[in-house]
PDB file of C-alpha atoms in Angstrom:
ATOM      1  CA  UNK Y   1      25.334   9.118 -26.310  1.00 30.00           C
ATOM      2  CA  UNK Y   2      21.741   9.722 -27.359  1.00 31.00           C
ATOM      3  CA  UNK Y   3      21.833   6.704 -29.648  1.00 35.00           C
ATOM      4  CA  UNK Y   4      23.090   4.471 -26.857  1.00 37.00           C
ATOM      5  CA  UNK Y   5      20.309   5.591 -24.529  1.00 38.00           C
ATOM      6  CA  UNK Y   6      17.655   5.126 -27.205  1.00 38.00           C
ATOM      7  CA  UNK Y   7      18.901   1.652 -28.067  1.00 42.00           C
ATOM      8  CA  UNK Y   8      18.929   0.312 -24.532  1.00 46.00           C
ATOM      9  CA  UNK Y   9      16.009   2.235 -23.081  1.00 50.00           C
ATOM     10  CA  UNK Y  10      18.086   3.029 -20.023  1.00 49.00           C
ATOM     11  CA  UNK Y  11      17.091   6.208 -18.191  1.00 50.00           C
ATOM     12  CA  UNK Y  12      19.577   8.782 -17.000  1.00 51.00           C
ATOM     13  CA  UNK Y  13      20.918   8.278 -13.487  1.00 41.00           C
ATOM     14  CA  UNK Y  14      18.144   8.866 -10.961  1.00 41.00           C
ATOM     15  CA  UNK Y  15      15.313   8.417 -13.502  1.00 50.00           C
ATOM     16  CA  UNK Y  16      15.078   4.632 -13.482  1.00 49.00           C
ATOM     17  CA  UNK Y  17      11.945   4.666 -11.313  1.00 69.00           C
ATOM     18  CA  UNK Y  18      10.011   6.469 -14.059  1.00 86.00           C
ATOM     19  CA  UNK Y  19      10.881   3.781 -16.609  1.00 94.00           C
ATOM     20  CA  UNK Y  20       9.903   1.108 -14.097  1.00 95.00           C
ATOM     21  CA  UNK Y  21       6.517   2.778 -13.613  1.00 95.00           C
ATOM     22  CA  UNK Y  22       6.049   2.997 -17.386  1.00 96.00           C
ATOM     23  CA  UNK Y  23       6.746  -0.713 -17.745  1.00 97.00           C
ATOM     24  CA  UNK Y  24       4.329  -1.632 -14.951  1.00 96.00           C
ATOM     25  CA  UNK Y  25       1.609   0.541 -16.462  1.00 96.00           C
ATOM     26  CA  UNK Y  26       2.070  -1.052 -19.882  1.00 97.00           C
ATOM     27  CA  UNK Y  27       2.067  -4.548 -18.387  1.00 97.00           C
ATOM     28  CA  UNK Y  28      -1.130  -3.833 -16.468  1.00 95.00           C
ATOM     29  CA  UNK Y  29      -2.861  -2.562 -19.604  1.00 95.00           C
ATOM     30  CA  UNK Y  30      -1.834  -5.562 -21.677  1.00 96.00           C
ATOM     31  CA  UNK Y  31      -2.667  -8.105 -18.979  1.00 94.00           C
ATOM     32  CA  UNK Y  32      -6.159  -6.605 -18.827  1.00 93.00           C
ATOM     33  CA  UNK Y  33      -6.587  -6.249 -22.590  1.00 93.00           C
ATOM     34  CA  UNK Y  34      -5.103  -9.520 -23.816  1.00 93.00           C
ATOM     35  CA  UNK Y  35      -4.801 -11.693 -20.729  1.00 92.00           C
ATOM     36  CA  UNK Y  36      -1.670 -12.702 -18.872  1.00 93.00           C
ATOM     37  CA  UNK Y  37      -0.892 -15.761 -20.982  1.00 92.00           C
ATOM     38  CA  UNK Y  38      -1.216 -13.897 -24.298  1.00 94.00           C
ATOM     39  CA  UNK Y  39       0.972 -10.996 -23.202  1.00 96.00           C
ATOM     40  CA  UNK Y  40       4.655 -11.277 -23.978  1.00 96.00           C
ATOM     41  CA  UNK Y  41       7.664  -9.321 -22.794  1.00 97.00           C
ATOM     42  CA  UNK Y  42       8.084  -8.148 -26.392  1.00 97.00           C
ATOM     43  CA  UNK Y  43       4.572  -6.695 -26.450  1.00 97.00           C
ATOM     44  CA  UNK Y  44       5.161  -4.889 -23.166  1.00 97.00           C
ATOM     45  CA  UNK Y  45       8.489  -3.508 -24.370  1.00 97.00           C
ATOM     46  CA  UNK Y  46       6.922  -2.359 -27.656  1.00 97.00           C
ATOM     47  CA  UNK Y  47       4.188  -0.495 -25.814  1.00 96.00           C
ATOM     48  CA  UNK Y  48       6.744   1.286 -23.641  1.00 96.00           C
ATOM     49  CA  UNK Y  49       8.926   1.992 -26.672  1.00 96.00           C
ATOM     50  CA  UNK Y  50      12.027   0.128 -25.544  1.00 95.00           C
ATOM     51  CA  UNK Y  51      13.779  -3.100 -26.471  1.00 96.00           C
ATOM     52  CA  UNK Y  52      13.102  -6.362 -24.664  1.00 96.00           C
ATOM     53  CA  UNK Y  53      16.686  -6.460 -23.320  1.00 96.00           C
ATOM     54  CA  UNK Y  54      16.125  -2.972 -21.884  1.00 95.00           C
ATOM     55  CA  UNK Y  55      12.985  -4.198 -20.088  1.00 97.00           C
ATOM     56  CA  UNK Y  56      14.958  -7.059 -18.554  1.00 96.00           C
ATOM     57  CA  UNK Y  57      17.098  -4.465 -16.795  1.00 95.00           C
ATOM     58  CA  UNK Y  58      14.053  -3.817 -14.587  1.00 96.00           C
ATOM     59  CA  UNK Y  59      12.123  -7.118 -14.500  1.00 96.00           C
ATOM     60  CA  UNK Y  60      13.466 -10.597 -15.146  1.00 95.00           C
ATOM     61  CA  UNK Y  61      10.174 -12.038 -16.475  1.00 95.00           C
ATOM     62  CA  UNK Y  62       6.380 -11.666 -16.573  1.00 95.00           C
ATOM     63  CA  UNK Y  63       5.944 -13.148 -13.122  1.00 95.00           C
ATOM     64  CA  UNK Y  64       8.226 -10.468 -11.670  1.00 96.00           C
ATOM     65  CA  UNK Y  65       5.992  -7.879 -13.339  1.00 96.00           C
ATOM     66  CA  UNK Y  66       2.860  -9.455 -11.906  1.00 95.00           C
ATOM     67  CA  UNK Y  67       4.339  -9.603  -8.419  1.00 95.00           C
ATOM     68  CA  UNK Y  68       5.312  -5.932  -8.666  1.00 96.00           C
ATOM     69  CA  UNK Y  69       1.771  -5.025  -9.720  1.00 95.00           C
ATOM     70  CA  UNK Y  70       0.420  -6.980  -6.737  1.00 94.00           C
ATOM     71  CA  UNK Y  71       2.743  -5.139  -4.358  1.00 95.00           C
ATOM     72  CA  UNK Y  72       1.869  -1.797  -5.941  1.00 93.00           C
ATOM     73  CA  UNK Y  73      -1.840  -2.442  -5.386  1.00 92.00           C
ATOM     74  CA  UNK Y  74      -1.418  -3.671  -1.821  1.00 94.00           C
ATOM     75  CA  UNK Y  75       0.789  -0.667  -1.118  1.00 93.00           C
ATOM     76  CA  UNK Y  76      -2.286   1.556  -1.425  1.00 91.00           C
ATOM     77  CA  UNK Y  77      -4.097  -0.558   1.159  1.00 92.00           C
ATOM     78  CA  UNK Y  78      -1.117  -0.420   3.522  1.00 94.00           C
ATOM     79  CA  UNK Y  79      -1.228   3.373   3.293  1.00 94.00           C
ATOM     80  CA  UNK Y  80      -4.932   3.257   4.176  1.00 93.00           C
ATOM     81  CA  UNK Y  81      -4.235   1.040   7.205  1.00 93.00           C
ATOM     82  CA  UNK Y  82      -1.504   3.421   8.370  1.00 95.00           C
ATOM     83  CA  UNK Y  83      -3.949   6.308   8.249  1.00 95.00           C
ATOM     84  CA  UNK Y  84      -6.654   4.331  10.058  1.00 94.00           C
ATOM     85  CA  UNK Y  85      -4.272   3.391  12.860  1.00 93.00           C
ATOM     86  CA  UNK Y  86      -3.291   7.044  13.253  1.00 95.00           C
ATOM     87  CA  UNK Y  87      -6.858   8.351  13.441  1.00 96.00           C
ATOM     88  CA  UNK Y  88      -8.983   5.540  14.927  1.00 95.00           C
ATOM     89  CA  UNK Y  89      -8.321   4.154  18.409  1.00 94.00           C
ATOM     90  CA  UNK Y  90     -11.117   1.584  18.820  1.00 94.00           C
ATOM     91  CA  UNK Y  91      -9.947  -1.772  17.360  1.00 93.00           C
ATOM     92  CA  UNK Y  92     -13.401  -2.909  16.200  1.00 93.00           C
ATOM     93  CA  UNK Y  93     -13.933   0.429  14.486  1.00 95.00           C
ATOM     94  CA  UNK Y  94     -10.544  -0.009  12.837  1.00 95.00           C
ATOM     95  CA  UNK Y  95     -11.738  -3.285  11.321  1.00 95.00           C
ATOM     96  CA  UNK Y  96     -14.796  -1.527   9.934  1.00 95.00           C
ATOM     97  CA  UNK Y  97     -12.768   1.370   8.576  1.00 95.00           C
ATOM     98  CA  UNK Y  98     -10.413  -1.122   6.933  1.00 95.00           C
ATOM     99  CA  UNK Y  99     -13.387  -2.739   5.190  1.00 95.00           C
ATOM    100  CA  UNK Y 100     -14.594   0.649   4.000  1.00 95.00           C
ATOM    101  CA  UNK Y 101     -11.120   1.566   2.715  1.00 94.00           C
ATOM    102  CA  UNK Y 102     -10.821  -1.773   0.920  1.00 95.00           C
ATOM    103  CA  UNK Y 103     -14.190  -1.352  -0.791  1.00 96.00           C
ATOM    104  CA  UNK Y 104     -13.468   2.258  -1.709  1.00 94.00           C
ATOM    105  CA  UNK Y 105     -10.138   1.281  -3.246  1.00 94.00           C
ATOM    106  CA  UNK Y 106     -11.663  -1.528  -5.281  1.00 95.00           C
ATOM    107  CA  UNK Y 107     -14.478   0.597  -6.675  1.00 95.00           C
ATOM    108  CA  UNK Y 108     -12.228   3.541  -7.537  1.00 94.00           C
ATOM    109  CA  UNK Y 109      -9.519   1.319  -9.076  1.00 93.00           C
ATOM    110  CA  UNK Y 110     -11.550  -1.395 -10.850  1.00 94.00           C
ATOM    111  CA  UNK Y 111      -8.805  -2.278 -13.345  1.00 91.00           C
ATOM    112  CA  UNK Y 112      -6.250  -2.957 -10.619  1.00 91.00           C
ATOM    113  CA  UNK Y 113      -8.856  -4.848  -8.615  1.00 94.00           C
ATOM    114  CA  UNK Y 114      -9.847  -7.082 -11.532  1.00 92.00           C
ATOM    115  CA  UNK Y 115      -6.240  -7.879 -12.302  1.00 92.00           C
ATOM    116  CA  UNK Y 116      -5.064  -8.651  -8.764  1.00 92.00           C
ATOM    117  CA  UNK Y 117      -8.179 -10.046  -7.056  1.00 92.00           C
ATOM    118  CA  UNK Y 118     -10.280 -11.409  -9.923  1.00 91.00           C
ATOM    119  CA  UNK Y 119      -7.731 -12.478 -12.534  1.00 83.00           C
ATOM    120  CA  UNK Y 120      -7.140 -16.124 -13.378  1.00 81.00           C
ATOM    121  CA  UNK Y 121      -3.358 -15.955 -13.108  1.00 85.00           C
ATOM    122  CA  UNK Y 122      -1.730 -16.372  -9.721  1.00 85.00           C
ATOM    123  CA  UNK Y 123       2.086 -16.094  -9.689  1.00 86.00           C
ATOM    124  CA  UNK Y 124       3.659 -19.473  -8.959  1.00 86.00           C
ATOM    125  CA  UNK Y 125       5.505 -18.080  -5.930  1.00 83.00           C
ATOM    126  CA  UNK Y 126       2.126 -17.152  -4.398  1.00 88.00           C
ATOM    127  CA  UNK Y 127       0.011 -20.075  -5.561  1.00 85.00           C
ATOM    128  CA  UNK Y 128       0.270 -22.197  -2.413  1.00 87.00           C
ATOM    129  CA  UNK Y 129       1.505 -19.696   0.164  1.00 91.00           C
ATOM    130  CA  UNK Y 130      -0.635 -16.673  -0.721  1.00 89.00           C
ATOM    131  CA  UNK Y 131      -1.412 -14.317   2.139  1.00 92.00           C
ATOM    132  CA  UNK Y 132       0.593 -16.470   4.566  1.00 93.00           C
ATOM    133  CA  UNK Y 133       3.959 -15.531   3.081  1.00 94.00           C
ATOM    134  CA  UNK Y 134       6.470 -14.542   5.808  1.00 94.00           C
ATOM    135  CA  UNK Y 135       6.544 -10.773   6.272  1.00 94.00           C
ATOM    136  CA  UNK Y 136       9.991 -10.463   7.858  1.00 94.00           C
ATOM    137  CA  UNK Y 137      11.361  -8.969   4.614  1.00 95.00           C
ATOM    138  CA  UNK Y 138       9.081  -6.177   3.301  1.00 92.00           C
ATOM    139  CA  UNK Y 139      11.136  -5.983   0.088  1.00 93.00           C
ATOM    140  CA  UNK Y 140      10.406  -9.597  -0.923  1.00 94.00           C
ATOM    141  CA  UNK Y 141       8.494  -9.579  -4.245  1.00 93.00           C
ATOM    142  CA  UNK Y 142       4.838 -10.421  -3.718  1.00 94.00           C
ATOM    143  CA  UNK Y 143       4.838  -9.827   0.043  1.00 95.00           C
ATOM    144  CA  UNK Y 144       2.311  -6.959  -0.096  1.00 95.00           C
ATOM    145  CA  UNK Y 145      -0.783  -9.123   0.275  1.00 94.00           C
ATOM    146  CA  UNK Y 146       0.656 -10.962   3.266  1.00 96.00           C
ATOM    147  CA  UNK Y 147       1.561  -7.645   4.889  1.00 96.00           C
ATOM    148  CA  UNK Y 148      -1.995  -6.347   4.515  1.00 96.00           C
ATOM    149  CA  UNK Y 149      -3.394  -9.611   5.870  1.00 96.00           C
ATOM    150  CA  UNK Y 150      -1.025  -9.621   8.855  1.00 96.00           C
ATOM    151  CA  UNK Y 151      -2.017  -6.044   9.684  1.00 95.00           C
ATOM    152  CA  UNK Y 152      -5.701  -7.005   9.665  1.00 96.00           C
ATOM    153  CA  UNK Y 153      -4.986 -10.038  11.868  1.00 97.00           C
ATOM    154  CA  UNK Y 154      -3.096  -7.764  14.271  1.00 96.00           C
ATOM    155  CA  UNK Y 155      -6.095  -5.420  14.476  1.00 95.00           C
ATOM    156  CA  UNK Y 156      -8.392  -8.366  15.168  1.00 96.00           C
ATOM    157  CA  UNK Y 157      -6.046  -9.524  17.924  1.00 96.00           C
ATOM    158  CA  UNK Y 158      -6.388  -6.025  19.380  1.00 94.00           C
ATOM    159  CA  UNK Y 159     -10.174  -6.452  19.219  1.00 94.00           C
ATOM    160  CA  UNK Y 160      -9.964  -9.582  21.352  1.00 93.00           C
ATOM    161  CA  UNK Y 161      -7.471  -7.969  23.719  1.00 93.00           C
ATOM    162  CA  UNK Y 162     -10.014  -5.190  24.303  1.00 91.00           C
ATOM    163  CA  UNK Y 163     -12.366  -7.786  25.895  1.00 85.00           C
ATOM    164  CA  UNK Y 164     -14.483  -8.228  22.741  1.00 91.00           C
ATOM    165  CA  UNK Y 165     -14.528 -11.959  22.009  1.00 94.00           C
ATOM    166  CA  UNK Y 166     -14.142 -13.255  18.462  1.00 96.00           C
ATOM    167  CA  UNK Y 167     -16.116 -16.288  17.313  1.00 95.00           C
ATOM    168  CA  UNK Y 168     -13.156 -17.748  15.452  1.00 97.00           C
ATOM    169  CA  UNK Y 169      -9.349 -17.427  15.410  1.00 96.00           C
ATOM    170  CA  UNK Y 170      -8.153 -14.016  14.264  1.00 97.00           C
ATOM    171  CA  UNK Y 171      -6.783 -15.287  10.942  1.00 96.00           C
ATOM    172  CA  UNK Y 172     -10.108 -16.975  10.127  1.00 97.00           C
ATOM    173  CA  UNK Y 173     -11.961 -13.780  11.022  1.00 97.00           C
ATOM    174  CA  UNK Y 174      -9.618 -11.819   8.738  1.00 97.00           C
ATOM    175  CA  UNK Y 175     -10.371 -14.191   5.855  1.00 97.00           C
ATOM    176  CA  UNK Y 176     -14.109 -13.881   6.508  1.00 96.00           C
ATOM    177  CA  UNK Y 177     -13.819 -10.089   6.472  1.00 96.00           C
ATOM    178  CA  UNK Y 178     -12.091 -10.216   3.114  1.00 96.00           C
ATOM    179  CA  UNK Y 179     -14.539 -12.726   1.624  1.00 96.00           C
ATOM    180  CA  UNK Y 180     -17.530 -10.608   2.597  1.00 96.00           C
ATOM    181  CA  UNK Y 181     -16.251  -7.274   1.289  1.00 96.00           C
ATOM    182  CA  UNK Y 182     -14.656  -8.865  -1.775  1.00 97.00           C
ATOM    183  CA  UNK Y 183     -18.022 -10.339  -2.723  1.00 96.00           C
ATOM    184  CA  UNK Y 184     -19.680  -6.927  -2.727  1.00 97.00           C
ATOM    185  CA  UNK Y 185     -16.859  -5.192  -4.565  1.00 97.00           C
ATOM    186  CA  UNK Y 186     -16.504  -7.941  -7.179  1.00 97.00           C
ATOM    187  CA  UNK Y 187     -20.240  -7.934  -7.879  1.00 97.00           C
ATOM    188  CA  UNK Y 188     -20.299  -4.173  -8.411  1.00 97.00           C
ATOM    189  CA  UNK Y 189     -17.239  -4.259 -10.662  1.00 96.00           C
ATOM    190  CA  UNK Y 190     -18.512  -7.178 -12.743  1.00 95.00           C
ATOM    191  CA  UNK Y 191     -22.025  -5.714 -13.064  1.00 95.00           C
ATOM    192  CA  UNK Y 192     -21.494  -1.921 -13.141  1.00 93.00           C
ATOM    193  CA  UNK Y 193     -24.811  -1.258 -14.918  1.00 94.00           C
ATOM    194  CA  UNK Y 194     -26.907  -3.539 -12.736  1.00 96.00           C
ATOM    195  CA  UNK Y 195     -29.597  -1.583 -10.838  1.00 96.00           C
ATOM    196  CA  UNK Y 196     -28.107  -2.057  -7.381  1.00 95.00           C
ATOM    197  CA  UNK Y 197     -30.286  -0.521  -4.673  1.00 95.00           C
ATOM    198  CA  UNK Y 198     -27.606   1.669  -3.058  1.00 94.00           C
ATOM    199  CA  UNK Y 199     -23.891   0.954  -3.255  1.00 94.00           C
ATOM    200  CA  UNK Y 200     -22.995   2.712  -0.010  1.00 95.00           C
ATOM    201  CA  UNK Y 201     -25.723   0.898   1.908  1.00 96.00           C
ATOM    202  CA  UNK Y 202     -24.707  -2.446   0.431  1.00 96.00           C
ATOM    203  CA  UNK Y 203     -21.142  -1.937   1.640  1.00 96.00           C
ATOM    204  CA  UNK Y 204     -22.355  -0.760   5.057  1.00 96.00           C
ATOM    205  CA  UNK Y 205     -24.740  -3.714   5.298  1.00 97.00           C
ATOM    206  CA  UNK Y 206     -22.008  -6.214   4.467  1.00 96.00           C
ATOM    207  CA  UNK Y 207     -19.759  -4.645   7.099  1.00 95.00           C
ATOM    208  CA  UNK Y 208     -22.601  -5.056   9.617  1.00 95.00           C
ATOM    209  CA  UNK Y 209     -23.010  -8.705   8.643  1.00 95.00           C
ATOM    210  CA  UNK Y 210     -19.281  -9.363   8.913  1.00 94.00           C
ATOM    211  CA  UNK Y 211     -19.062  -7.696  12.327  1.00 92.00           C
ATOM    212  CA  UNK Y 212     -21.988  -9.729  13.637  1.00 93.00           C
ATOM    213  CA  UNK Y 213     -20.508 -12.901  12.175  1.00 94.00           C
ATOM    214  CA  UNK Y 214     -17.051 -12.619  13.756  1.00 95.00           C
ATOM    215  CA  UNK Y 215     -17.899 -11.106  17.167  1.00 93.00           C
ATOM    216  CA  UNK Y 216     -19.543 -13.165  19.902  1.00 88.00           C
ATOM    217  CA  UNK Y 217     -22.754 -11.683  21.184  1.00 71.00           C
ATOM    218  CA  UNK Y 218     -23.019  -9.148  18.350  1.00 60.00           C
TER     219      UNK Y 218
END
């Protein structure tokens, strides 16, 4: 029995999620170390200590791994949005808190951020649809980014419903919010030793600029 388990890499009943997490962690490390194109399923399996056929029990190919890593990363942001919606009632303040949570996540998880938001490889299933993927099925691989985006659009619609007028459609405002905060986060991750004046103030200042840019009369 032990030999069979060792040969296939299959976990005991109820422990499959731990193997899945091990595979995702190994894939993330190798994608960052060697690049997506240079990483093979064999290399990932070797790092986990299982056979390639055993890995295929969990993920059918590299793209499935990349999509799972995307969803894992966006899952953290969805948790942050849930908490913001529980604790903050003002819609415009929710947008700001979302920006703060996004920046905080990126700076505390730079490896995940580089891989998902700054990497050259975009899974084929996301290449042309991206954050506009339908969100009717939350289990669809790669849907995490679209779910985060739709939640931000919903908050911006709440902003306009509260009698605060947006300069642009809500989806355009959501993209502008992301572009602004992403620029700050990416710069700090790419240049960690650069003598930035004050990271907290730079994030706060960008949030101010975004708010003034998307709200009429701000």
